[in-house]
Coordinates of C-alpha atoms and ligand atoms in Angstrom, one line a residue:
M133 CA 0.0 0.0 -0.1
N134 CA 2.8 2.4 0.8
K135 CA 5.1 1.6 -2.0
K136 CA 3.0 1.9 -4.9
P137 CA 1.8 5.6 -4.4
K138 CA 5.4 6.7 -3.8
K139 CA 6.6 5.2 -7.1
K140 CA 3.7 6.8 -8.8
W141 CA 4.6 10.2 -7.4
L142 CA 8.2 9.9 -8.6
L143 CA 7.0 9.0 -12.1
I144 CA 4.6 12.1 -12.2
L145 CA 7.4 14.4 -10.8
L146 CA 9.8 13.0 -13.4
L147 CA 7.2 13.6 -16.2
L148 CA 6.6 17.1 -15.1
L149 CA 10.3 17.9 -14.8
L150 CA 11.2 16.3 -18.2
P151 CA 9.9 19.2 -20.4
I152 CA 11.7 21.7 -18.1
I153 CA 15.0 19.8 -18.4
L154 CA 14.6 19.5 -22.1
V155 CA 13.9 23.1 -22.5
V156 CA 17.1 24.0 -20.4
I157 CA 19.2 21.7 -22.6
L158 CA 17.8 23.2 -25.7
L159 CA 18.5 26.7 -24.4
I160 CA 22.2 25.8 -23.7
L161 CA 22.5 24.3 -27.2
L162 CA 21.0 27.4 -28.8
V163 CA 23.1 29.8 -27.0
G164 CA 26.1 27.7 -27.8
A165 CA 25.4 27.6 -31.4
A166 CA 24.7 31.4 -31.6
F167 CA 28.0 32.0 -29.9
I168 CA 29.8 29.7 -32.4
S169 CA 28.1 31.3 -35.4
F170 CA 29.0 34.7 -34.2
A171 CA 32.6 34.0 -33.7
G172 CA 32.5 32.1 -37.0
S173 CA 31.0 35.1 -38.9
E174 CA 33.8 37.3 -37.7
D175 CA 36.3 34.9 -39.2
D176 CA 34.4 34.2 -42.4
S177 CA 33.8 37.8 -43.3
E178 CA 35.7 39.7 -46.0
M179 CA 38.0 41.0 -43.5
G180 CA 39.6 37.8 -42.7
D181 CA 42.5 38.5 -40.4
V182 CA 42.6 42.1 -41.3
V183 CA 41.7 44.1 -38.2
L184 CA 41.7 47.8 -37.3
S185 CA 45.1 49.0 -36.1
E186 CA 45.7 51.4 -33.2
F187 CA 46.6 54.0 -35.7
G188 CA 43.4 53.4 -37.7
E189 CA 41.4 53.5 -34.4
N190 CA 42.9 56.9 -33.7
E191 CA 42.5 58.5 -37.0
I192 CA 39.2 57.1 -38.4
P193 CA 36.3 59.3 -37.0
S194 CA 34.3 56.7 -34.9
E195 CA 31.0 58.3 -36.0
Y196 CA 31.6 57.2 -39.6
I197 CA 32.5 53.5 -38.9
P198 CA 28.9 52.1 -38.7
I199 CA 28.2 53.7 -42.0
Y200 CA 31.4 52.2 -43.7
Q201 CA 30.5 48.8 -42.0
R202 CA 26.8 48.8 -43.3
A203 CA 28.0 49.7 -46.8
G204 CA 30.7 47.3 -46.6
E205 CA 28.3 44.4 -45.6
E206 CA 25.9 45.3 -48.4
Y207 CA 28.5 45.3 -51.2
N208 CA 31.0 42.8 -49.7
I209 CA 33.8 45.4 -49.4
N210 CA 36.3 45.7 -46.5
W211 CA 35.0 48.7 -44.5
I212 CA 38.5 49.9 -43.9
L213 CA 39.1 50.3 -47.5
L214 CA 36.0 52.6 -47.6
A215 CA 37.6 54.5 -44.7
S216 CA 40.9 54.8 -46.6
I217 CA 39.2 56.2 -49.7
H218 CA 37.4 58.7 -47.7
R219 CA 40.6 59.7 -46.1
V220 CA 42.4 60.3 -49.4
E221 CA 39.4 62.0 -51.0
T222 CA 38.3 64.6 -48.6
N223 CA 40.2 63.9 -45.3
F224 CA 37.2 62.4 -43.8
S225 CA 34.9 65.2 -45.2
T226 CA 36.9 68.1 -43.8
N227 CA 37.5 69.4 -47.4
L228 CA 34.3 69.3 -49.3
T229 CA 35.0 71.8 -52.0
D230 CA 34.5 70.6 -55.7
S231 CA 37.7 69.3 -57.2
S232 CA 39.4 71.3 -60.2
V233 CA 37.6 69.0 -62.6
G234 CA 34.3 69.2 -60.8
A235 CA 34.3 66.1 -58.6
K236 CA 31.7 66.6 -55.8
G237 CA 31.0 65.8 -52.2
H238 CA 32.3 63.5 -49.5
F239 CA 33.9 60.9 -51.8
Q240 CA 34.5 63.3 -54.7
F241 CA 32.3 61.7 -57.4
M242 CA 32.2 62.9 -61.0
I243 CA 28.5 63.5 -61.8
C244 CA 28.8 61.1 -64.8
T245 CA 30.2 58.3 -62.7
W246 CA 27.4 58.8 -60.2
L247 CA 24.5 59.4 -62.7
S248 CA 26.0 57.1 -65.5
W249 CA 28.3 57.6 -68.4
S250 CA 25.4 56.6 -70.7
Y251 CA 23.3 59.6 -69.8
P252 CA 23.2 61.7 -73.0
A253 CA 25.0 64.8 -71.7
C254 CA 27.9 62.6 -70.3
S255 CA 28.7 60.7 -73.4
S256 CA 30.4 64.0 -74.7
S257 CA 32.0 65.0 -71.5
V258 CA 35.7 64.3 -71.0
Y259 CA 36.0 64.5 -67.2
G260 CA 32.3 63.6 -66.4
D261 CA 31.6 67.2 -65.2
A262 CA 28.7 67.7 -67.6
D263 CA 26.3 70.5 -66.8
I264 CA 23.4 68.4 -65.4
P265 CA 20.9 69.8 -62.8
E266 CA 21.1 68.4 -59.3
S267 CA 17.5 67.4 -59.5
V268 CA 18.4 65.1 -62.3
Y269 CA 21.7 63.5 -61.1
T270 CA 20.3 62.8 -57.6
N271 CA 17.1 61.3 -58.9
P272 CA 17.2 57.5 -58.0
S273 CA 14.9 56.5 -60.8
I274 CA 16.9 58.4 -63.5
I275 CA 20.1 56.9 -62.1
A276 CA 18.5 53.3 -62.2
Q277 CA 17.2 54.0 -65.7
Y278 CA 20.8 54.7 -67.0
G279 CA 22.5 52.2 -64.8
G280 CA 24.6 54.6 -62.7
Y281 CA 26.3 53.9 -59.3
G282 CA 24.5 56.5 -57.2
V283 CA 22.7 55.1 -54.2
D284 CA 20.0 56.6 -51.9
A285 CA 21.2 54.9 -48.7
N286 CA 19.4 57.1 -46.1
G287 CA 16.0 56.8 -47.8
D288 CA 15.4 60.6 -48.4
E289 CA 14.5 59.8 -52.0
K290 CA 17.6 61.6 -53.3
A291 CA 21.0 59.9 -54.1
S292 CA 23.3 62.7 -53.4
P293 CA 27.1 62.9 -53.5
Q294 CA 26.7 65.7 -50.9
D295 CA 25.2 63.2 -48.5
L296 CA 27.7 61.1 -46.5
E297 CA 25.7 57.9 -46.3
D298 CA 24.8 58.0 -50.0
S299 CA 28.3 58.6 -50.9
V300 CA 29.8 55.7 -48.8
F301 CA 27.3 53.3 -50.2
T302 CA 28.0 54.5 -53.8
A303 CA 31.7 54.1 -53.4
A304 CA 31.1 50.6 -52.0
K305 CA 28.8 49.7 -54.9
M306 CA 31.3 51.0 -57.5
L307 CA 34.3 49.2 -55.9
S308 CA 32.4 46.1 -55.8
A309 CA 31.4 46.4 -59.5
N310 CA 35.0 46.8 -60.5
M311 CA 36.6 44.0 -58.6
S312 CA 37.7 41.2 -60.8
S313 CA 38.3 38.9 -57.9
P314 CA 37.4 39.1 -54.2
N315 CA 40.7 40.7 -53.2
D316 CA 41.3 42.8 -56.3
Y317 CA 41.5 46.1 -54.4
E318 CA 44.0 47.5 -56.8
G319 CA 41.7 47.1 -59.8
A320 CA 38.8 48.5 -57.9
I321 CA 40.7 51.5 -56.7
F322 CA 42.0 52.2 -60.1
A323 CA 38.6 52.2 -61.5
Y324 CA 37.7 54.7 -58.9
N325 CA 40.5 57.1 -60.0
H326 CA 42.7 56.1 -62.9
A327 CA 46.2 56.9 -61.4
D328 CA 48.7 54.6 -60.0
W329 CA 49.7 57.2 -57.3
Y330 CA 46.1 57.3 -56.2
V331 CA 46.0 53.5 -55.9
N332 CA 49.2 53.6 -53.9
E333 CA 48.0 56.3 -51.6
V334 CA 44.7 54.5 -50.8
L335 CA 46.5 51.3 -50.2
S336 CA 49.1 52.9 -48.0
Y337 CA 46.3 54.2 -45.7
F338 CA 44.6 50.8 -45.9
E339 CA 47.8 49.2 -44.6
T340 CA 48.4 51.7 -41.8
Y341 CA 44.7 51.4 -40.7
T342 CA 45.0 47.5 -40.6
D343 CA 47.5 45.7 -38.6
G344 CA 50.5 44.2 -40.4
Y345 CA 52.1 45.7 -43.4
E346 CA 51.4 44.7 -46.9
P347 CA 53.8 44.7 -49.8
V348 CA 54.4 48.1 -51.4
D349 CA 54.9 47.8 -55.1
G350 CA 55.8 44.0 -54.5
K351 CA 58.5 45.0 -51.8
L352 CA 57.8 44.6 -48.2
V353 CA 58.3 47.6 -45.9
D354 CA 61.3 46.7 -43.9
I355 CA 60.6 47.5 -40.3
K356 CA 63.2 46.9 -37.4
G357 CA 61.8 47.8 -34.0
D358 CA 60.4 51.1 -34.1
K359 CA 62.1 52.2 -37.4
A360 CA 61.5 51.5 -41.0
W361 CA 63.9 51.7 -44.0
V362 CA 62.8 54.7 -46.0
V363 CA 62.8 53.5 -49.4
P364 CA 61.3 49.9 -49.6
F365 CA 62.2 49.5 -53.2
T366 CA 66.0 49.7 -52.7
K367 CA 68.9 50.0 -50.2
N368 CA 71.3 51.4 -52.8
I369 CA 73.1 54.4 -51.4
T370 CA 74.3 56.7 -54.2
S371 CA 75.8 59.6 -52.1
E372 CA 76.8 59.6 -48.5
F373 CA 76.6 62.2 -45.7
G374 CA 79.6 64.6 -45.4
Y375 CA 81.8 66.7 -47.6
R376 CA 81.9 65.8 -51.1
Y377 CA 85.5 65.9 -52.4
D378 CA 86.5 67.2 -55.7
P379 CA 87.8 64.1 -57.6
H380 CA 90.6 66.2 -59.3
T381 CA 92.0 68.3 -56.5
G382 CA 90.9 66.3 -53.5
E383 CA 89.5 69.5 -52.0
A384 CA 86.4 69.4 -49.8
G385 CA 83.3 70.8 -51.5
D386 CA 79.9 71.3 -50.3
L387 CA 78.6 69.6 -47.2
H388 CA 76.0 67.0 -48.1
N389 CA 73.6 67.0 -45.3
G390 CA 72.0 63.7 -46.0
M391 CA 72.1 60.4 -47.8
D392 CA 70.9 59.8 -51.2
I393 CA 69.1 56.6 -52.1
A394 CA 68.4 55.6 -55.7
I395 CA 68.4 52.9 -58.3
S396 CA 67.1 52.4 -61.7
G397 CA 63.3 52.2 -61.5
V398 CA 63.1 54.0 -58.2
A399 CA 61.0 56.9 -59.7
G400 CA 57.5 57.0 -58.4
K401 CA 58.2 54.3 -55.8
P402 CA 57.0 55.1 -52.2
A403 CA 59.2 56.8 -49.6
V404 CA 58.0 55.9 -46.1
A405 CA 58.3 57.5 -42.7
F406 CA 61.4 56.5 -40.7
M407 CA 59.7 56.6 -37.4
E408 CA 56.4 57.5 -35.8
G409 CA 55.9 61.3 -35.8
E410 CA 54.0 64.2 -37.2
V411 CA 54.3 65.9 -40.5
I412 CA 55.3 69.5 -39.9
Y413 CA 56.3 70.5 -43.5
S414 CA 55.1 69.3 -46.9
Q415 CA 55.5 71.6 -49.9
F416 CA 57.8 72.7 -52.7
N417 CA 61.0 74.0 -51.2
T418 CA 62.9 76.6 -53.3
G419 CA 66.1 75.9 -51.4
G420 CA 66.8 72.9 -53.6
F421 CA 64.9 70.2 -51.8
G422 CA 62.0 70.3 -54.4
Y423 CA 58.9 68.8 -52.9
L424 CA 60.0 68.1 -49.3
V425 CA 58.4 66.4 -46.4
I426 CA 59.7 66.9 -42.8
I427 CA 58.5 64.8 -40.0
Q428 CA 59.0 65.7 -36.3
H429 CA 59.8 62.8 -34.0
D430 CA 60.4 62.5 -30.3
N431 CA 63.7 63.7 -28.6
G432 CA 64.3 66.6 -31.0
M433 CA 64.7 64.4 -34.1
K434 CA 63.4 65.5 -37.6
T435 CA 63.6 63.5 -40.8
Y436 CA 63.7 65.2 -44.2
Y437 CA 62.6 63.5 -47.4
G438 CA 63.5 65.6 -50.4
H439 CA 63.0 65.7 -54.2
L440 CA 59.7 64.0 -54.0
K441 CA 57.8 63.6 -57.3
Q442 CA 54.8 65.7 -56.0
Q443 CA 53.5 67.2 -52.7
G444 CA 53.7 64.6 -50.2
I445 CA 51.4 63.7 -47.1
S446 CA 49.7 66.6 -45.6
V447 CA 51.1 68.7 -42.7
G448 CA 49.6 67.7 -39.4
T449 CA 49.2 64.0 -40.3
K450 CA 50.5 61.6 -37.6
V451 CA 52.4 58.9 -39.3
K452 CA 53.8 55.7 -38.0
A453 CA 57.0 53.9 -39.1
G454 CA 56.7 52.6 -42.6
Q455 CA 53.7 54.7 -43.7
T456 CA 54.0 56.1 -47.2
I457 CA 54.8 59.8 -47.0
G458 CA 55.3 60.6 -50.8
Y459 CA 56.8 59.3 -53.9
I460 CA 60.3 59.4 -55.2
G461 CA 61.0 62.0 -57.9
S462 CA 63.7 64.5 -59.1
T463 CA 62.3 67.9 -58.2
G464 CA 64.4 70.7 -57.0
N465 CA 68.2 70.6 -57.3
S466 CA 68.4 67.0 -58.5
T467 CA 69.8 65.3 -61.7
G468 CA 67.8 62.0 -61.4
A469 CA 65.2 60.4 -59.3
H470 CA 66.4 59.7 -55.8
L471 CA 65.4 60.3 -52.2
H472 CA 67.5 62.7 -50.2
F473 CA 67.1 61.6 -46.6
E474 CA 68.2 63.7 -43.7
I475 CA 68.1 63.1 -40.0
R476 CA 68.4 66.3 -37.9
I477 CA 68.9 66.3 -34.0
N478 CA 67.9 69.6 -32.6
D479 CA 68.1 71.0 -36.1
K480 CA 71.7 69.8 -36.7
P481 CA 72.2 67.4 -39.6
V482 CA 73.9 64.1 -38.5
N483 CA 75.1 61.1 -40.5
P484 CA 72.0 59.0 -41.1
R485 CA 74.3 55.9 -41.0
L486 CA 74.4 56.2 -37.3
Y487 CA 70.7 55.3 -37.3
L488 CA 70.8 52.9 -40.2
Q489 CA 73.2 50.4 -38.9
E490 CA 70.6 47.7 -38.6
W491 CA 70.2 47.8 -42.5
L492 CA 73.6 49.1 -43.6
G493 CA 76.1 47.8 -41.1
D494 CA 78.7 50.1 -39.4
S495 CA 80.9 51.2 -42.3
E496 CA 80.3 52.6 -45.8
Ligands
ZN722 ZN1 71.2 64.4 -51.2

């Protein structure tokens, strides 16, 4: 009499508890699966192992990041690449004036690229700056009709290059349309602006905004500790620091305040920052340096990069070792493409070799 009801109660209790136990197990499994798929999606994304560097974190305005990320997801483009283009085009929208050829807005789009080169007024335009009313080139249905890139991303029924969100999405759409393979960044950037220097500049920002350095023109940036070799393309020294002696009389001539680095094919190749610092000068120097960049480092050190092909990286830019600061040229008092590299300590030129021993050894 006693035993039977006891067993029955146990059975009922078990039956009651069973669904609760099952639900708990199911929940644990679900949470686990969600966690795994979340972690997995980070790994599987287009970004792969490319992550934002500390430098990128400092420089890319945080309010723009969610917009880059949404556009990047929509068109399968690495969002840091969008940030890099934004940096090069308008320095993160701090300079929104039309370009000399009429490029407009946050990402400096030509109207015909935005609206479509098959729009009648564009087919005869050289630069794509055809005189087309804003009401036409921002009209999503006209853009769609002619197959242009312009996107109305913020849903205000206008696709406008003057709207940041629309610009970011349009840039992502255009990059995506011009990639011949998932990692063909060069091809996509070149389609954006048909110039090698432009591609190099965007990629150099992309590299500094991401961890790890990528090859520059097929050559790795050579970094040792906190310093980088300044011409990734070559380590060939054509002229040392010091007095240049007259080959006939043996008399000392002019003092050469720096070191010249050059080799055949170096023209147009990147020059990179020796160390972390801030650009304090970047313009044409009439004293003979031609296009010159000067970087201020800690401890009274300045580095000079002379004879650049064109104006280098902007004054005020915080650079890190190995970041492209300009391209090698022959401007100013120069007879052939080379980098004139100087190191000054408290404004006094010193022999750069003292700081380049890791690469060049002790003697000439
Ligand atoms: Zn020199």
